[in-house]
Each structure stands twice: as C-alpha cells, then as structure tokens.
Amino acid sequence: MTAGASVFANDANGGNDANGGESSALFADYYSLSMAQGYWAQNPDRRAAFEFFFRRQPFGGGYAIFAGLETLLEKLSALRFSESDLEYLESLGPFGAGFLNSLRGFRFSGSLWAADEGAVVFPHEPVARVEGTLVECQIIEGLLLNALNFQSLVATKARRIWHASGGGAVMEFGLRRAQGPDGAMSASRAAYIGGARATSNALAGKTYGIPVAGTMAHSWIMSFASEEEAFDAYARLYPDNCVFLVDTYNTLKSGAPSAIASGKKLAAQGKNFSLRLDSGDFHYLSAEVRRMLDEAGLPRAQITVSGDLDESIIHTLVSAGAPVDSWGVGTNLVTGGNCAAFAGVYKMAACEIAPGKFSPVMKFSDNQEKTTNPGVKQVWRMRDGRGHAVADVLALDSPGESETFEPGRRYRFSHPAADYRHFFHAPEAPPEPLLKPRVRSGEAVSPRPALAAIREKSLADFATFDQTYKRLLNPHVYKVSITEKLRKLKLDLIGRHFGSLNEDEG
C-alpha cells in the first residue's frame, strides 16, 4: 500500500489498497481476531445477536443524530481478507492454518437492522442490530463502531450548530483540521446530514453530491497592493459568487470600505456579494458592517462569519440579533469540539445455545450505565395524534416473543434501569419501528437513498421533537423505556445471576 492510502479501496477519498477494490477485514481490533479464532475453534457456525447503542448524549445535549450507516453498508459488502492480510496474520504467530484458511472465503453473510440514517436517537436504545455467526459478528465490531461513532458525533454537532443558527445557512469548512483524509471525507458527509448546507471539501462535493462553497484567503489580499485591487480582481473572476474577506488589516477602516467600493461595481452589474468576518467581536463588527452596507445603498449584500465558531457562540450571536446571514464552521464541527468521541458500544444481546435456539444475555456492572438490556429487541417510537415523538420503547423482537402495540390501548413502560420509575401511555397512532432490515443473509435488502434525501428526511424527523429536547443547556430528557415483558426478563436474569453468586458465597 502506498503511504497515506486508505485501507478501504472503495473509500470516498479514492485510496487504493492491496486488496484490489475490496475493504480489508483486517480493519479490526486485534482482540476481535483472537476471539474470532476462539469462536471458530469451538463452533464456527454458532450464531449470536449484537446491538450498537450509545450510553450518553454527546455535548451534554438532549439528542443525537445517527449517521454513517451507508458507509458501513458499503464496507460490509466489500469486506474481504486478502492474501497479504492472511500472510500478516500468519506472521504474528497465534493464528492457526485452519482458521486462516477459513478466512480466505470470508464474506459478511449475516443480517443487519438499523435506524434510518439521520434519525434522532437516544441513549441505551439499539440503533443497529447485527445477527450472524459469532465469528463474523466479532470481526466486524471495529468497522461498525468506527463508521457509526464518528459520523454520528459530527452529524450531532452539525445539527446543534444548525439549530443554534435558527436553521440558517451553515457551511462546513473543516477539511484542514479534520483527522486525516478519511476523517475529512466522513466529516463532510456527516455534517451535511446534520444540517450543513455546503462543504469546502471539493472531493466530498464530487463524491457525495454536496454543494461546495469557498471564499478567499488572506494570502490573496496580501498578494495585491491594496484590498480594493484584490477585491476587484476577485470580482472579475467570480462575479456571481463573490465573498470578500475583510479582516486582513482593519475590518472597519479598510476591509469593509474596500469591499463596499468593489461591491458597488458588482451591484451596478446586477450582481450581489457578501462580506466575510473571520476574527474580532462578531456582534459589534457585523452590526457595524451591516450599517455601512445599508448606508452605501447595498441592502442585499450579505454577511458571513467564520473563525472558531461553535453552537454556543452562534446561539449567543443569533439571540443578540447579530445581522449574520451565513456561518462557516470548521474545527469545532469536524472534530467534535469539546467532545472527543461518540459513546457508542457494541454488545451481545443473545447467543445460540442450541441450533436455532437463542438465549438472551446481558452484561452486569457496578456502574449502572454499563449494565445492558437483554434479548433481541426492537425500538418503537411513540407519537401523539399530531405526529410528535413522545417516547421510545424497547421491546422484545425474537421469534415467538415479538411485542406489538395497539393504538388506544394503555401500556405501562418502565425505566431501562429496571427500577421503580415507570409511566403509562396509550399510543394515539401506530408506533414506528426504528430498526429496519438493511442486510439479510449478506445481501442488501433496502434502497440506498441519496445523501440529499437522507438530509431532508433527517431535518423533517427533527421537527417532530419538542423544542425542550433541543436546548443547548439543560435539555429535557426524552423518555426511553422498556416494556413490562423486557423488564421481567431483565429482573429474572439479575436475580438468577446474583442468586448464584450468593449461593457460592454461602
């Protein structure tokens, strides 16, 4: 592989790897491969069900935006071990010839259910579910977490920024600060789902069909004798897409006046333009620049702000009435800012104990947050008569144990911690199942929507949630609950486990 190339040949960044157009299944944590060999040695056909969920909201917010599904599906369909991958594993020592030989024909042959990409999701509810052999479920763990965690983090950040702007024009300018080429491409994709209107990443524009946007750098202005000369030259080149950067020397004394002089020449041609502020007191400067533009007879000229923005700064400026028309957000958007990672995990929910017979399993922990909910599950979104989301309910979804809900019937739902907290709810409309089939027996079974359609549907879904869940600070906690049947199963497993511990100790 050439230096800097992606391990995924079909990645959007265009990298080519040694697998000749395949995705390397070596993109996995070492322990996943070690366990896969162990599962293979015991019973290569034994099956299990795993779930992807996250434990806490990023950014201290009240919601998250699920992203990365289409990327994951692309990788799964092309996942292979090349001969060079197998030679490398052999060189490590612990992997036997029989196991390595079994990997030569490796394909993901399992099934996957997932929420719609762009869906609003909440902690402790399964957002994706994988069923397959233990070997393949284990091998794809790292790939799944990598694809879904990062893009969900960026999509959530983008949605918070978009919402803070009042649904305004947000542009993603983060390529130069993203974590490597793969990170830049994934971030551009996820930011668009989250609400960004455009990206500065030209390759992301080509690959995903995202509108591209850009202005000028300070170096352009410094290469001319004066700011007005620099702006005039730029306007001659790009009269229909002209954004003047006005803070190279002095925003109010030289940058804005020069831009206005150049802008008047454009206005005389029937063209509009924008001024970009990239530093300073954005509230004060935007107000002053707006006044200068209006006094110059240029009320249609717009103001763009960029420079270390995040949702808190944007919310403050919007609340203060700053006359900003669009926002360019880079570092804090594509890196997650003050939140380093999305807290998504991949845990077993059921395991085969006899051919075709699954038994629910759960993880116990002294940390209640890390205790899981057992069994194969579906997530049902409850809505009121207006279509507004009011609660998500986890219910069993395995053969012979699937739970459904009738509109108008009153149900008791409990807190996922299986404690005393509960509420009663009578669905006013048929509940919506969030987990939908995406792959069955290794083959895709759902349509692959265009990215623009994913974004549009995501924004529409977001509108069905009350504003209290969307507050930047101290948001209302959305109800995620479990059915009485699931609660009883969980309590039975807890009692069985701790009962056996007590007997041993006695």
Coordinates of C-alpha atoms in Angstrom, one line a residue:
M1 CA 0.0 0.0 0.0
T2 CA 1.3 3.4 -0.8
A3 CA 1.9 5.8 2.1
G4 CA -1.2 7.7 3.1
A5 CA -3.6 5.4 1.1
S6 CA -6.8 4.3 2.7
V7 CA -7.3 0.7 3.9
F8 CA -10.6 0.9 2.1
A9 CA -10.1 0.9 -1.7
N10 CA -13.8 1.9 -2.2
D11 CA -13.5 4.8 0.2
A12 CA -14.6 8.2 -1.0
N13 CA -11.1 9.5 -0.6
G14 CA -10.1 7.4 -3.6
G15 CA -7.3 5.5 -1.9
N16 CA -6.2 2.2 -3.4
D17 CA -5.1 -0.7 -1.3
A18 CA -3.6 -4.1 -1.8
N19 CA -6.9 -5.8 -2.0
G20 CA -7.8 -4.6 -5.5
G21 CA -11.0 -2.8 -4.7
E22 CA -12.0 -4.7 -1.6
S23 CA -12.3 -3.5 2.0
S24 CA -9.7 -5.1 4.2
A25 CA -11.3 -7.1 7.0
L26 CA -8.0 -6.6 8.8
F27 CA -9.5 -3.2 9.8
A28 CA -10.4 -4.7 13.2
D29 CA -9.1 -4.7 16.8
Y30 CA -6.6 -7.5 17.4
Y31 CA -8.7 -8.9 20.2
S32 CA -11.6 -9.3 17.7
L33 CA -9.5 -11.6 15.6
S34 CA -8.2 -13.5 18.6
M35 CA -11.8 -14.1 19.8
A36 CA -12.9 -14.9 16.3
Q37 CA -10.4 -17.8 16.2
G38 CA -11.7 -19.0 19.5
Y39 CA -15.3 -19.0 18.3
W40 CA -14.2 -20.8 15.1
A41 CA -12.4 -23.4 17.1
Q42 CA -15.4 -24.1 19.3
N43 CA -18.1 -24.0 16.7
P44 CA -17.7 -21.9 13.5
D45 CA -21.5 -21.9 12.9
R46 CA -22.7 -20.7 16.3
R47 CA -24.8 -17.6 15.9
A48 CA -25.5 -14.5 18.1
A49 CA -27.1 -11.1 18.0
F50 CA -25.2 -7.9 18.8
E51 CA -26.5 -4.4 19.3
F52 CA -25.0 -1.0 18.7
F53 CA -26.2 1.7 21.1
F54 CA -24.7 4.7 22.9
R55 CA -24.6 5.4 26.7
R56 CA -24.8 9.2 26.9
Q57 CA -25.6 12.2 24.8
P58 CA -22.6 14.0 23.3
F59 CA -22.1 17.7 24.1
G60 CA -24.4 17.4 27.1
G61 CA -27.3 17.7 24.7
G62 CA -30.7 16.1 24.6
Y63 CA -30.5 14.1 21.3
A64 CA -28.1 12.6 18.8
I65 CA -28.2 12.2 15.0
F66 CA -27.5 8.7 13.7
A67 CA -25.0 8.7 10.8
G68 CA -22.6 6.5 9.0
L69 CA -25.0 3.7 8.0
E70 CA -24.5 3.9 4.3
T71 CA -20.7 4.0 4.8
L72 CA -21.0 0.9 6.9
L73 CA -23.1 -0.9 4.4
E74 CA -20.6 -0.2 1.6
K75 CA -17.8 -1.5 3.7
L76 CA -19.6 -4.7 4.7
S77 CA -20.5 -5.6 1.2
A78 CA -16.8 -5.5 0.1
L79 CA -15.2 -6.9 3.3
R80 CA -12.5 -9.4 2.5
F81 CA -9.2 -10.8 3.8
S82 CA -6.6 -10.5 1.1
E83 CA -3.6 -12.9 0.8
S84 CA -1.4 -10.2 2.2
D85 CA -3.7 -9.8 5.1
L86 CA -3.6 -13.5 5.8
E87 CA 0.2 -13.6 5.5
Y88 CA 0.4 -10.8 8.0
L89 CA -1.8 -12.7 10.5
E90 CA 0.2 -15.8 10.0
S91 CA 3.4 -13.9 10.8
L92 CA 2.0 -12.9 14.2
G93 CA 2.1 -16.5 15.4
P94 CA -1.1 -17.2 17.3
F95 CA -3.3 -17.8 14.3
G96 CA -3.5 -21.4 13.1
A97 CA -3.6 -22.6 9.5
G98 CA -7.1 -23.9 9.7
F99 CA -8.6 -20.6 10.9
L100 CA -6.6 -18.6 8.4
N101 CA -7.8 -20.8 5.6
S102 CA -11.4 -20.3 6.7
L103 CA -10.9 -16.5 6.3
R104 CA -9.9 -16.9 2.6
G105 CA -13.6 -17.1 1.7
F106 CA -14.8 -14.7 4.4
R107 CA -17.8 -12.6 3.5
F108 CA -20.3 -11.0 5.8
S109 CA -23.3 -13.3 5.5
G110 CA -25.2 -12.1 8.5
S111 CA -28.1 -9.7 8.8
L112 CA -28.3 -6.1 9.9
W113 CA -31.2 -3.9 11.1
A114 CA -30.7 -0.2 11.7
A115 CA -32.5 3.0 12.2
D116 CA -32.8 5.4 9.2
E117 CA -29.6 7.3 8.7
G118 CA -30.2 10.8 10.1
A119 CA -32.7 9.6 12.7
V120 CA -32.9 11.3 16.0
V121 CA -31.8 8.7 18.6
F122 CA -31.2 8.5 22.3
P123 CA -29.0 6.6 24.9
H124 CA -29.5 3.0 25.7
E125 CA -31.7 2.1 22.7
P126 CA -30.4 -0.1 20.0
V127 CA -29.6 1.9 16.9
A128 CA -28.3 -1.1 14.9
R129 CA -28.6 -4.8 15.4
V130 CA -26.4 -7.5 13.8
E131 CA -27.2 -11.2 13.6
G132 CA -24.8 -13.8 12.3
T133 CA -22.1 -16.2 13.3
L134 CA -20.1 -15.3 16.3
V135 CA -17.0 -15.2 14.1
E136 CA -18.4 -12.6 11.7
C137 CA -20.2 -10.6 14.3
Q138 CA -16.8 -10.3 16.2
I139 CA -14.7 -9.5 13.1
I140 CA -17.0 -6.5 12.0
E141 CA -17.1 -4.9 15.5
G142 CA -14.3 -2.4 14.9
L143 CA -15.5 -1.5 11.5
L144 CA -19.1 -0.9 12.7
L145 CA -18.1 1.2 15.6
N146 CA -15.6 3.3 13.6
A147 CA -18.2 4.0 10.8
L148 CA -21.1 4.9 13.1
N149 CA -19.5 6.6 16.1
F150 CA -17.5 9.3 14.3
Q151 CA -20.2 10.2 11.8
S152 CA -22.9 10.3 14.5
L153 CA -20.7 12.6 16.5
V154 CA -20.2 15.0 13.6
A155 CA -23.8 14.9 12.5
T156 CA -25.0 15.6 16.0
K157 CA -22.6 18.6 16.3
A158 CA -23.7 19.9 12.9
R159 CA -27.4 19.6 13.9
R160 CA -26.7 21.6 17.1
I161 CA -24.9 24.3 15.1
W162 CA -27.7 24.4 12.5
H163 CA -30.4 24.6 15.2
A164 CA -28.4 27.3 17.1
S165 CA -28.3 29.3 13.9
G166 CA -32.1 29.2 13.6
G167 CA -32.0 26.8 10.7
G168 CA -29.7 29.2 8.9
A169 CA -27.0 28.7 6.2
V170 CA -24.2 26.7 7.8
M171 CA -21.1 25.8 5.7
E172 CA -18.6 23.1 6.8
F173 CA -15.1 24.5 6.4
G174 CA -13.2 21.8 8.3
L175 CA -11.0 19.8 5.8
R176 CA -7.7 21.3 7.0
R177 CA -8.4 20.5 10.7
A178 CA -10.0 17.0 10.3
Q179 CA -8.3 13.9 11.5
G180 CA -6.7 12.7 8.3
P181 CA -8.2 12.1 4.8
D182 CA -10.8 9.5 5.9
G183 CA -11.8 11.8 8.8
A184 CA -12.3 14.8 6.4
M185 CA -14.5 12.9 4.0
S186 CA -16.6 11.2 6.7
A187 CA -16.9 14.6 8.5
S188 CA -18.1 16.4 5.4
R189 CA -20.7 13.7 4.7
A190 CA -21.9 13.6 8.3
A191 CA -22.0 17.4 8.6
Y192 CA -24.2 17.6 5.5
I193 CA -26.7 15.1 7.1
G194 CA -26.6 17.1 10.3
G195 CA -27.6 20.4 8.6
A196 CA -24.6 22.0 6.9
R197 CA -25.7 23.4 3.5
A198 CA -22.3 23.1 1.8
T199 CA -18.7 22.0 2.3
S200 CA -15.3 23.4 1.4
N201 CA -14.1 19.9 0.6
A202 CA -14.1 19.6 -3.2
L203 CA -13.7 15.8 -3.2
A204 CA -16.7 15.4 -0.8
G205 CA -18.7 17.6 -3.2
K206 CA -17.8 15.3 -6.1
T207 CA -18.2 12.1 -4.2
Y208 CA -21.4 12.8 -2.3
G209 CA -23.1 15.5 -4.3
I210 CA -22.8 18.0 -1.5
P211 CA -22.8 21.7 -2.6
V212 CA -19.4 23.2 -2.4
A213 CA -18.5 26.7 -1.1
G214 CA -15.5 28.8 -0.5
T215 CA -14.3 32.4 -0.4
M216 CA -10.7 33.7 -0.4
A217 CA -7.7 33.5 1.9
H218 CA -5.8 36.4 3.4
S219 CA -2.9 35.5 1.2
W220 CA -5.0 36.6 -1.9
I221 CA -5.4 40.0 -0.4
M222 CA -1.8 40.3 0.7
S223 CA -0.6 39.5 -2.8
F224 CA -2.1 42.8 -4.1
A225 CA -1.1 46.4 -3.5
S226 CA -4.4 47.2 -1.9
E227 CA -7.5 45.5 -0.6
E228 CA -9.8 47.1 -3.2
E229 CA -7.5 46.0 -6.0
A230 CA -7.6 42.4 -4.6
F231 CA -11.4 42.5 -4.4
D232 CA -11.8 44.0 -7.9
A233 CA -9.6 41.2 -9.3
Y234 CA -11.6 38.5 -7.5
A235 CA -14.9 40.1 -8.6
R236 CA -13.8 40.0 -12.2
L237 CA -13.1 36.3 -11.9
Y238 CA -16.2 35.3 -9.8
P239 CA -18.9 37.9 -10.3
D240 CA -21.7 35.5 -9.5
N241 CA -20.1 34.1 -6.3
C242 CA -18.2 36.9 -4.7
V243 CA -17.4 36.9 -1.0
F244 CA -14.9 39.5 0.2
L245 CA -12.7 38.7 3.3
V246 CA -12.5 42.0 5.1
D247 CA -10.3 41.4 8.3
T248 CA -6.8 41.1 6.7
Y249 CA -5.7 44.6 8.0
N250 CA -8.6 46.5 9.6
T251 CA -12.1 45.4 9.2
L252 CA -14.0 48.7 9.6
K253 CA -11.3 51.2 8.4
S254 CA -10.1 49.4 5.3
G255 CA -11.5 46.0 4.7
A256 CA -15.2 46.8 4.7
P257 CA -14.9 50.2 2.8
S258 CA -12.8 48.5 0.1
A259 CA -15.3 45.7 -0.2
I260 CA -18.1 48.2 -0.5
A261 CA -16.3 50.0 -3.2
S262 CA -15.8 46.8 -5.2
G263 CA -19.3 45.6 -4.3
K264 CA -20.9 48.8 -5.8
K265 CA -19.3 47.9 -9.1
L266 CA -20.9 44.4 -8.9
A267 CA -24.2 45.9 -7.9
A268 CA -24.1 48.1 -11.0
Q269 CA -24.0 44.9 -13.0
G270 CA -27.0 43.4 -11.1
K271 CA -24.7 41.1 -9.0
N272 CA -24.9 40.6 -5.3
F273 CA -22.0 39.8 -2.9
S274 CA -21.1 39.0 0.7
L275 CA -18.5 40.2 3.2
R276 CA -16.8 37.7 5.5
L277 CA -15.7 38.4 9.0
D278 CA -13.1 35.9 10.3
S279 CA -12.0 37.5 13.5
G280 CA -12.9 40.1 16.2
D281 CA -16.1 40.9 18.0
F282 CA -18.6 39.4 15.6
H283 CA -21.6 41.0 17.2
Y284 CA -20.1 44.5 17.1
L285 CA -18.5 44.1 13.7
S286 CA -21.5 42.5 12.0
A287 CA -23.7 45.4 13.2
E288 CA -21.3 48.0 12.0
V289 CA -20.7 46.3 8.6
R290 CA -24.5 46.0 8.2
R291 CA -24.9 49.7 8.9
M292 CA -22.1 50.6 6.4
L293 CA -23.7 48.4 3.7
D294 CA -27.1 49.8 4.2
E295 CA -25.8 53.4 4.2
A296 CA -24.0 52.6 0.9
G297 CA -27.2 51.5 -0.7
L298 CA -26.4 47.8 -0.6
P299 CA -29.1 46.2 1.5
R300 CA -28.9 42.9 -0.4
A301 CA -25.3 42.4 0.4
Q302 CA -24.8 39.7 3.0
I303 CA -22.6 39.0 5.9
T304 CA -20.8 35.7 6.5
V305 CA -19.0 34.9 9.8
S306 CA -16.3 32.3 10.3
G307 CA -13.5 31.6 12.7
D308 CA -13.6 29.1 15.6
L309 CA -17.3 29.1 15.8
D310 CA -19.4 26.6 17.7
E311 CA -23.1 26.3 18.6
S312 CA -22.8 28.3 21.8
I313 CA -21.2 31.3 20.0
I314 CA -23.7 31.1 17.2
H315 CA -26.6 30.9 19.6
T316 CA -25.3 33.9 21.5
L317 CA -25.0 36.0 18.3
V318 CA -28.4 35.0 17.0
S319 CA -30.0 35.7 20.4
A320 CA -28.3 39.1 20.4
G321 CA -29.7 39.9 16.9
A322 CA -26.4 40.0 15.1
P323 CA -27.1 40.6 11.4
V324 CA -25.3 37.4 10.1
D325 CA -26.6 35.7 7.0
S326 CA -24.4 32.6 7.0
W327 CA -21.9 30.8 9.1
G328 CA -18.6 29.0 8.2
V329 CA -17.7 26.4 10.8
G330 CA -14.6 24.3 10.7
T331 CA -12.6 22.8 13.6
N332 CA -15.3 22.6 16.2
L333 CA -17.6 20.9 13.7
V334 CA -15.5 18.2 12.1
T335 CA -13.5 17.3 15.3
G336 CA -16.5 17.3 17.7
G337 CA -15.0 20.3 19.6
N338 CA -15.1 19.7 23.3
C339 CA -16.5 16.1 22.9
A340 CA -13.8 13.8 21.7
A341 CA -15.9 10.8 20.8
F342 CA -19.4 9.4 20.5
A343 CA -20.1 6.9 23.3
G344 CA -21.3 4.1 21.0
V345 CA -20.7 0.4 22.1
Y346 CA -21.4 -3.0 20.5
K347 CA -22.7 -5.6 22.9
M348 CA -24.1 -9.1 22.7
A349 CA -27.8 -9.3 23.3
A350 CA -28.5 -13.0 22.6
C351 CA -26.5 -16.1 21.8
E352 CA -27.3 -19.5 20.3
I353 CA -27.4 -22.3 23.0
A354 CA -28.6 -25.0 20.6
P355 CA -29.1 -25.0 16.8
G356 CA -31.8 -22.3 16.1
K357 CA -32.4 -21.6 19.8
F358 CA -31.2 -18.3 21.2
S359 CA -30.9 -17.3 24.8
P360 CA -30.9 -13.7 26.0
V361 CA -27.7 -12.4 27.6
M362 CA -26.8 -9.2 29.4
K363 CA -23.7 -7.5 30.9
F364 CA -23.8 -6.7 34.6
S365 CA -21.8 -3.9 36.1
D366 CA -21.4 -1.9 39.3
N367 CA -21.8 1.1 37.0
Q368 CA -25.5 1.1 36.2
E369 CA -24.7 2.9 32.9
K370 CA -22.8 -0.2 31.7
T371 CA -25.5 -2.7 32.5
T372 CA -27.2 -3.8 29.2
N373 CA -30.7 -4.8 28.3
P374 CA -31.0 -8.5 27.3
G375 CA -32.6 -10.1 24.3
V376 CA -33.1 -9.3 20.7
K377 CA -35.1 -6.1 20.6
Q378 CA -37.0 -3.6 18.5
V379 CA -37.3 0.1 19.3
W380 CA -40.8 1.6 18.9
R381 CA -41.2 5.4 18.6
M382 CA -44.5 6.5 20.2
R383 CA -46.1 9.6 18.7
D384 CA -49.1 11.7 19.6
G385 CA -52.0 12.5 17.3
R386 CA -50.0 15.4 15.8
G387 CA -47.1 13.1 14.9
H388 CA -44.9 14.5 17.6
A389 CA -42.5 12.0 19.2
V390 CA -43.2 11.4 22.9
A391 CA -41.2 8.3 23.9
D392 CA -39.1 5.4 22.6
V393 CA -39.9 1.9 23.9
L394 CA -37.6 -1.1 23.8
A395 CA -39.5 -4.4 23.2
L396 CA -38.5 -8.0 22.6
D397 CA -38.3 -8.9 18.9
S398 CA -37.3 -12.5 18.7
P399 CA -39.4 -15.4 17.2
G400 CA -42.3 -16.2 19.5
E401 CA -41.6 -13.2 21.7
S402 CA -42.1 -10.2 19.4
E403 CA -44.2 -7.4 21.0
T404 CA -46.5 -5.0 19.2
F405 CA -48.7 -2.2 20.4
E406 CA -52.3 -1.2 19.6
P407 CA -53.3 2.5 19.3
G408 CA -55.7 3.4 22.1
R409 CA -54.6 0.7 24.5
R410 CA -52.9 1.7 27.7
Y411 CA -49.5 0.3 28.5
R412 CA -47.1 0.5 31.4
F413 CA -43.5 1.3 30.4
S414 CA -40.5 1.2 32.8
H415 CA -37.2 3.0 33.1
P416 CA -34.4 0.9 31.4
A417 CA -32.6 0.6 34.7
A418 CA -35.4 -1.7 35.8
D419 CA -36.1 0.4 38.9
Y420 CA -39.4 1.7 40.2
R421 CA -39.8 4.5 37.7
H422 CA -42.5 4.0 35.1
F423 CA -45.2 5.7 33.1
F424 CA -48.4 4.8 31.4
H425 CA -49.1 5.6 27.8
A426 CA -51.8 4.8 25.3
P427 CA -50.4 5.3 21.7
E428 CA -52.6 7.7 19.7
A429 CA -51.1 6.4 16.4
P430 CA -49.4 3.2 15.3
P431 CA -45.9 3.2 16.8
E432 CA -43.0 3.4 14.4
P433 CA -40.3 0.6 14.4
L434 CA -36.9 2.3 14.3
L435 CA -34.9 -0.8 13.4
K436 CA -35.4 -1.8 9.8
P437 CA -33.8 -4.6 7.7
R438 CA -30.8 -3.4 5.8
V439 CA -28.9 -6.6 5.1
R440 CA -30.3 -10.1 5.1
S441 CA -28.0 -13.2 4.7
G442 CA -25.3 -10.9 3.5
E443 CA -27.4 -9.2 0.8
A444 CA -28.7 -5.6 0.9
V445 CA -32.5 -5.5 1.1
S446 CA -33.3 -1.8 1.4
P447 CA -32.9 1.0 -1.1
R448 CA -29.8 3.2 -0.9
P449 CA -31.1 6.8 -0.6
A450 CA -29.2 9.8 -1.9
L451 CA -27.4 11.8 0.7
A452 CA -29.6 14.9 0.0
A453 CA -32.7 12.7 0.7
I454 CA -31.1 11.5 3.9
R455 CA -30.5 15.1 5.0
E456 CA -34.0 16.2 4.1
K457 CA -35.7 13.3 5.9
S458 CA -33.5 13.9 9.0
L459 CA -34.4 17.5 9.2
A460 CA -38.1 16.6 8.9
D461 CA -37.7 14.0 11.6
F462 CA -36.0 16.5 13.9
A463 CA -39.0 18.9 13.6
T464 CA -41.3 16.3 15.2
F465 CA -39.5 16.6 18.6
D466 CA -40.4 19.3 21.1
Q467 CA -38.0 22.2 21.5
T468 CA -37.3 21.3 25.1
Y469 CA -35.2 18.4 23.9
K470 CA -33.2 20.7 21.7
R471 CA -32.0 23.2 24.2
L472 CA -28.2 23.7 24.3
L473 CA -28.2 23.9 28.1
N474 CA -30.2 21.6 30.4
P475 CA -32.3 20.0 27.8
H476 CA -35.4 18.0 28.8
V477 CA -34.7 14.2 29.0
Y478 CA -36.6 12.2 26.3
K479 CA -38.2 9.1 27.6
V480 CA -36.5 5.8 26.6
S481 CA -38.3 2.9 28.3
I482 CA -38.7 -0.8 28.3
T483 CA -41.8 -3.0 28.2
E484 CA -43.0 -5.0 31.2
K485 CA -42.0 -8.2 29.4
L486 CA -38.5 -7.0 28.9
R487 CA -38.3 -5.6 32.4
K488 CA -39.3 -9.0 33.8
L489 CA -36.7 -10.8 31.7
K490 CA -34.0 -8.4 32.9
L491 CA -35.0 -8.8 36.6
D492 CA -35.1 -12.6 36.1
L493 CA -31.5 -12.6 34.7
I494 CA -30.4 -10.3 37.5
G495 CA -31.9 -12.5 40.1
R496 CA -30.6 -15.7 38.6
H497 CA -27.1 -14.2 38.4
F498 CA -26.8 -12.7 41.8
G499 CA -28.7 -15.6 43.4
S500 CA -26.0 -18.0 42.1
L501 CA -23.3 -15.6 43.5
N502 CA -24.9 -15.6 46.9
E503 CA -25.1 -19.4 46.9
D504 CA -21.4 -19.7 46.1
E505 CA -20.5 -17.3 48.9
G506 CA -22.7 -19.3 51.3

